[in-house]
Coordinates of C-alpha atoms in Angstrom, one line a residue:
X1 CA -14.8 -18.9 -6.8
X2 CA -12.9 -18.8 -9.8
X3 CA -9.8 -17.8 -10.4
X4 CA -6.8 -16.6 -12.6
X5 CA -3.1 -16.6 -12.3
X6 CA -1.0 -14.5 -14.6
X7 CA 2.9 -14.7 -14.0
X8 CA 5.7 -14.8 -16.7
X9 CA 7.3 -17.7 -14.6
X10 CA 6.0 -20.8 -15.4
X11 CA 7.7 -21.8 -12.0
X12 CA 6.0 -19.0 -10.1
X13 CA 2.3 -19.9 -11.9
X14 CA 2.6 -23.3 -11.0
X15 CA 3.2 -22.6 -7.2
X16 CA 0.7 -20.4 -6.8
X17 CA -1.9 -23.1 -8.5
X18 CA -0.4 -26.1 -6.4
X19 CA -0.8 -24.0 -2.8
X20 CA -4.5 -23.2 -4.5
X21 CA -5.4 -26.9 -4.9
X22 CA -4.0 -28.3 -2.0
X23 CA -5.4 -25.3 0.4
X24 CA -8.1 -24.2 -1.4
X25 CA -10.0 -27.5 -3.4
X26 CA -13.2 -25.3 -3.6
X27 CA -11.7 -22.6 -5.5
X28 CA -11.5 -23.3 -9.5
X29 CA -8.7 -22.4 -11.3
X30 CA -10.3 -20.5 -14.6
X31 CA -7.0 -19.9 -16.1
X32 CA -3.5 -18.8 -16.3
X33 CA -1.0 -16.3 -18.4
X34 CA 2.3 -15.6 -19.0
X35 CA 1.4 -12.3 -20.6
X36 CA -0.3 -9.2 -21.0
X37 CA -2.0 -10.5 -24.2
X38 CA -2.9 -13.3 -22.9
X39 CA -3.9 -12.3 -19.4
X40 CA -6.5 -10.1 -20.9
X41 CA -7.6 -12.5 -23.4
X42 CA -8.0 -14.9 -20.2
X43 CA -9.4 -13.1 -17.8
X44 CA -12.5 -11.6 -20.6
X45 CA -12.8 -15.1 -21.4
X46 CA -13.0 -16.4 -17.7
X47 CA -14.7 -13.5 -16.2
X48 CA -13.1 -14.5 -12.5
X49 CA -13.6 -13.5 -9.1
X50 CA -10.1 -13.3 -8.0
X51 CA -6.8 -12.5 -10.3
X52 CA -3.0 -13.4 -9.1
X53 CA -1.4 -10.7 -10.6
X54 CA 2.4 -10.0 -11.7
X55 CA 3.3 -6.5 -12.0
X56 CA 6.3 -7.4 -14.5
X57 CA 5.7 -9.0 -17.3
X58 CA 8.1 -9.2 -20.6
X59 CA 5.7 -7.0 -22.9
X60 CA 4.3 -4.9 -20.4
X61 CA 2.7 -4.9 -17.0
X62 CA 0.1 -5.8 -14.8
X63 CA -1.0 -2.2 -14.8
X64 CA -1.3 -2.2 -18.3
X65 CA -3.7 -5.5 -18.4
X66 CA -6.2 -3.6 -15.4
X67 CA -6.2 0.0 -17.5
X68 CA -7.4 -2.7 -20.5
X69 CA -9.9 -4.1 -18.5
X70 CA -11.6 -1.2 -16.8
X71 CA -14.1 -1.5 -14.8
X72 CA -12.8 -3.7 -12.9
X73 CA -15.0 -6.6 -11.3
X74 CA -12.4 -9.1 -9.7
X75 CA -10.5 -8.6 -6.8
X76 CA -6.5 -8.7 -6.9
X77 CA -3.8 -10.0 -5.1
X78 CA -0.4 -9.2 -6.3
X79 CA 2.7 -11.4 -7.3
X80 CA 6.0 -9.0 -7.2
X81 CA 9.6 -9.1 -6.9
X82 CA 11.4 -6.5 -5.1
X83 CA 10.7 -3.6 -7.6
X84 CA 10.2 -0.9 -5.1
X85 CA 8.4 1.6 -6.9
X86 CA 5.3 -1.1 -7.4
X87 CA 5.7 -2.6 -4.4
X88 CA 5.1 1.0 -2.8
X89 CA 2.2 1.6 -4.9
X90 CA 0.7 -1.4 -3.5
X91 CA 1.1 -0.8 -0.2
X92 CA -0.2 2.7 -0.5
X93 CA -3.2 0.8 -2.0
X94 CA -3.9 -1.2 0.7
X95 CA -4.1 -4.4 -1.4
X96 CA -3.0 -7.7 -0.5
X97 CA 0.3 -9.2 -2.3
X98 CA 3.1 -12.0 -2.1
X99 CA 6.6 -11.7 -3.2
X100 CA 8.6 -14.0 -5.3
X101 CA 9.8 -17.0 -4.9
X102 CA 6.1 -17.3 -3.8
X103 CA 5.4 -18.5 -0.3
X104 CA 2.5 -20.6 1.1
X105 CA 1.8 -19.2 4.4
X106 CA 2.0 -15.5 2.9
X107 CA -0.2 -16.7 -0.1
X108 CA -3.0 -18.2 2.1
X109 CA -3.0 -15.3 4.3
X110 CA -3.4 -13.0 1.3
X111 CA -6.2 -14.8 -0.1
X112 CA -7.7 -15.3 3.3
X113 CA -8.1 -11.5 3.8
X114 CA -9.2 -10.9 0.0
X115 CA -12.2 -13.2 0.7
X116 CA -13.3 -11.8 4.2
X117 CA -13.1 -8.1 2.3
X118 CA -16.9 -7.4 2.1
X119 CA -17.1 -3.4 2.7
X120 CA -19.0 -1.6 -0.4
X121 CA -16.9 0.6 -2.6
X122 CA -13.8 -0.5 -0.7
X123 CA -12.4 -2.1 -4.5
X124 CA -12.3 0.9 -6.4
X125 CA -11.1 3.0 -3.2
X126 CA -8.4 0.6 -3.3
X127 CA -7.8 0.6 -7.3
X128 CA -8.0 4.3 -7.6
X129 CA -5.4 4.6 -5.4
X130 CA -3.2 2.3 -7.1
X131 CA -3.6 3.7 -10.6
X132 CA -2.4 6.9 -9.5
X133 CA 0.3 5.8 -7.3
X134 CA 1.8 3.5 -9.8
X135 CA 1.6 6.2 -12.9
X136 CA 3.4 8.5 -10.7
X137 CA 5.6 5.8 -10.7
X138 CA 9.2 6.2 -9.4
X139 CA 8.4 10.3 -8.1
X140 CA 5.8 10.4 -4.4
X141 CA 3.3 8.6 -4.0
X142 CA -0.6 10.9 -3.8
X143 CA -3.1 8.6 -2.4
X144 CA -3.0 6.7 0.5
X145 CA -5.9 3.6 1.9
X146 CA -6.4 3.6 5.4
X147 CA -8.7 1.0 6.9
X148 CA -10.3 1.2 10.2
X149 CA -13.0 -1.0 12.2
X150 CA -15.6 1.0 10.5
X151 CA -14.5 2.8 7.2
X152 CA -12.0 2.7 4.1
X153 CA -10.5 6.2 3.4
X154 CA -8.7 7.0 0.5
X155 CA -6.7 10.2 1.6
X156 CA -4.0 12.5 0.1
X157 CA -0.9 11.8 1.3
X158 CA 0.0 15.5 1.0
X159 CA -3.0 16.0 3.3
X160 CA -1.4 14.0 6.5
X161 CA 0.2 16.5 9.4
X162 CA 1.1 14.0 11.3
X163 CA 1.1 10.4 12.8
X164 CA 1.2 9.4 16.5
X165 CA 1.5 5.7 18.1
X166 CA -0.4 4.0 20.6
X167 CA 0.5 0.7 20.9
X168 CA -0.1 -1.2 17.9
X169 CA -2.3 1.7 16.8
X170 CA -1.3 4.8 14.4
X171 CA -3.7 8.0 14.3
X172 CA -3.2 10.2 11.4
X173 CA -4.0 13.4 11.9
X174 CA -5.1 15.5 8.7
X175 CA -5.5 19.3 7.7
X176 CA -9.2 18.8 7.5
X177 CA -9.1 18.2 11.4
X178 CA -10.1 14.7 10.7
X179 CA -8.5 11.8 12.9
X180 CA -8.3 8.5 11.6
X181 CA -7.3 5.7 13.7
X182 CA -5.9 2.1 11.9
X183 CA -4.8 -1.2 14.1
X184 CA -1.3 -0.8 12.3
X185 CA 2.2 0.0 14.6
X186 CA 3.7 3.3 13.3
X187 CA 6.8 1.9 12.1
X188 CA 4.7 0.2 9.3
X189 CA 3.9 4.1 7.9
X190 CA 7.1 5.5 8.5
X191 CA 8.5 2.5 6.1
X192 CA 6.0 3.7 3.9
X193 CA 5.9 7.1 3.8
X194 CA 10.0 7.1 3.8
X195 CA 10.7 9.4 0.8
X196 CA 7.4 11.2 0.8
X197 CA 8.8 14.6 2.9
X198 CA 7.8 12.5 6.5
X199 CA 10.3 12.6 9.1
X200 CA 10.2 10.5 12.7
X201 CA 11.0 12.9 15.3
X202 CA 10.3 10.8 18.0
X203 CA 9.1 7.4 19.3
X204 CA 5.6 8.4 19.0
X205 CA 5.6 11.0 16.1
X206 CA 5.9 10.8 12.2
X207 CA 5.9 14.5 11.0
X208 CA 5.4 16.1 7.5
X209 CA 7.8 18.0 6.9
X210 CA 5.7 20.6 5.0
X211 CA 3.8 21.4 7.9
X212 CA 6.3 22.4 10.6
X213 CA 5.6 25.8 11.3
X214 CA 9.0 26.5 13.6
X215 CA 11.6 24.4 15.9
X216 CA 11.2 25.3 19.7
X217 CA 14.4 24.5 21.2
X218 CA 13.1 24.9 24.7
X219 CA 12.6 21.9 26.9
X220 CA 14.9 19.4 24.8
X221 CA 13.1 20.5 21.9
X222 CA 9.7 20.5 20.1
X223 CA 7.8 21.3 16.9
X224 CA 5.1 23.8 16.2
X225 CA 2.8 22.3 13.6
X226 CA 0.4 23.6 10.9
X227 CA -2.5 22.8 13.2
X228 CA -0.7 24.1 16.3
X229 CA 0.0 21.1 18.1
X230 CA 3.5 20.6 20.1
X231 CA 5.3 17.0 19.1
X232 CA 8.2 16.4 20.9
X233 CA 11.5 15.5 19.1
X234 CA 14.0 13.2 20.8
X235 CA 17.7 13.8 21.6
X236 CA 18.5 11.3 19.4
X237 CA 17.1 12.4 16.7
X238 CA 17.6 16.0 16.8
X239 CA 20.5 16.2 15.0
X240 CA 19.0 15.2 12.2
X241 CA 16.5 17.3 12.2
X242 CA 18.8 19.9 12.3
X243 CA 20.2 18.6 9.3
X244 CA 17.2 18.3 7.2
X245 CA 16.6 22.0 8.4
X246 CA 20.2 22.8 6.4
X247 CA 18.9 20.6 3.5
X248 CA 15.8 22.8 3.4
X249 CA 17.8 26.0 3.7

């Protein structure tokens, strides 16, 4: 496999390449870049299989080197500092990433799951999702990557009614009646979806807020959604539904 590292930080870039040669002696490294000129003058030249991507880069950004390169034909793992907006898009993407300062055991479980990645159709799913995330930039995210035993779905966010836990599992339930089930607790989601009009209302139960038909205060309390299910809502955290209520009023 060949592949190509693209970080402003010479520091960063050579981290990366070390963990790669000392973990990884099969994979070749093609090339590296500091830039977005030269990440896409690298990576036509190279033609790899796998790209370590920074999103921030002095004269532009890693989105900027993809939308250059369309189609895509290599698969991405990210390099990012904290900048939230990217970091959500990524997430909401579904693709794999590391943060700065750039760790082994996070970068060999990234590229670990990159290379067992085998579903068709599953890169673009995942790209699509990302470009339209990332140039709505610092407002919602749209799209959403959910992966199950069996199937990739790229969803609208705005779609979602609800979430329920099980364990370790989340089940989304959407306005098309579908139910999609992923091996993912739901406090992973609610982290995500934070700022996207979702609101925990109980242990078990991430709500949209757009879909609450009407607060039953019977019984402790409960919510009437769109597709006329009952979720209950905790004493603890009815008082701030009560408050979002105001907010909305």
């Amino acid at each position: 496999m060949k592949v190509v590292v693209v970080d402003d930080e010479l520091y960063s870039r050579e981290s990366v390449i070390a963990i790669l040669n000392e973990k990884f002696p099969e994979i070749e490294i093609a090339g590296q870049a500091g830039s977005v000129r030269e990440a896409i003058e690298t990576i036509s030249d190279t033609r790899p299989e796998l790209v370590f991507l920074d999103i921030d880069l002095p004269d532009g950004s890693g989105f900027d080197i993809l939308n250059s390169l369309k189609p895509i034909r290599f698969k991405i793992i990210f390099i990012t500092a904290h900048l939230e907006y990217a970091l959500k898009a990524i997430k909401f993407s579904a693709f794999d990433y590391i943060l700065k300062p750039v760790s082994s055991v996070e970068l060999i479980a990234a590229l670990d799951r990159a290379l067992m990645e085998t579903q068709p159709g599953t890169h673009q799913m995942k790209l699509d999702a990302f470009f339209g995330n990332y140039e709505n930039n610092k407002k919602e995210a749209k799209k959403m990557v959910l992966k199950t035993s069996e199937s990739i779905h790229l969803i609208n966010i705005q779609d979602i009614i609800r979430c329920e836990a099980d364990n370790n599992y989340t089940t989304f339930f959407l306005n098309t009646g579908e139910k999609i089930i992923v091996s993912k607790g739901l406090k992973e989601y609610e982290e995500m979806l934070n700022g996207n009009g979702f609101f925990r209302v109980h242990q078990s139960h991430l709500v949209n807020i757009r879909c609450i038909s009407r607060f039953d205060k019977r019984d402790g309390g409960s919510l009437i959604l769109a597709d006329k299910t009952q979720v209950p809502v905790s004493q603890r955290k009815r008082q701030k539904l009560m408050d979002l209520f105001d907010e909305l009023s």
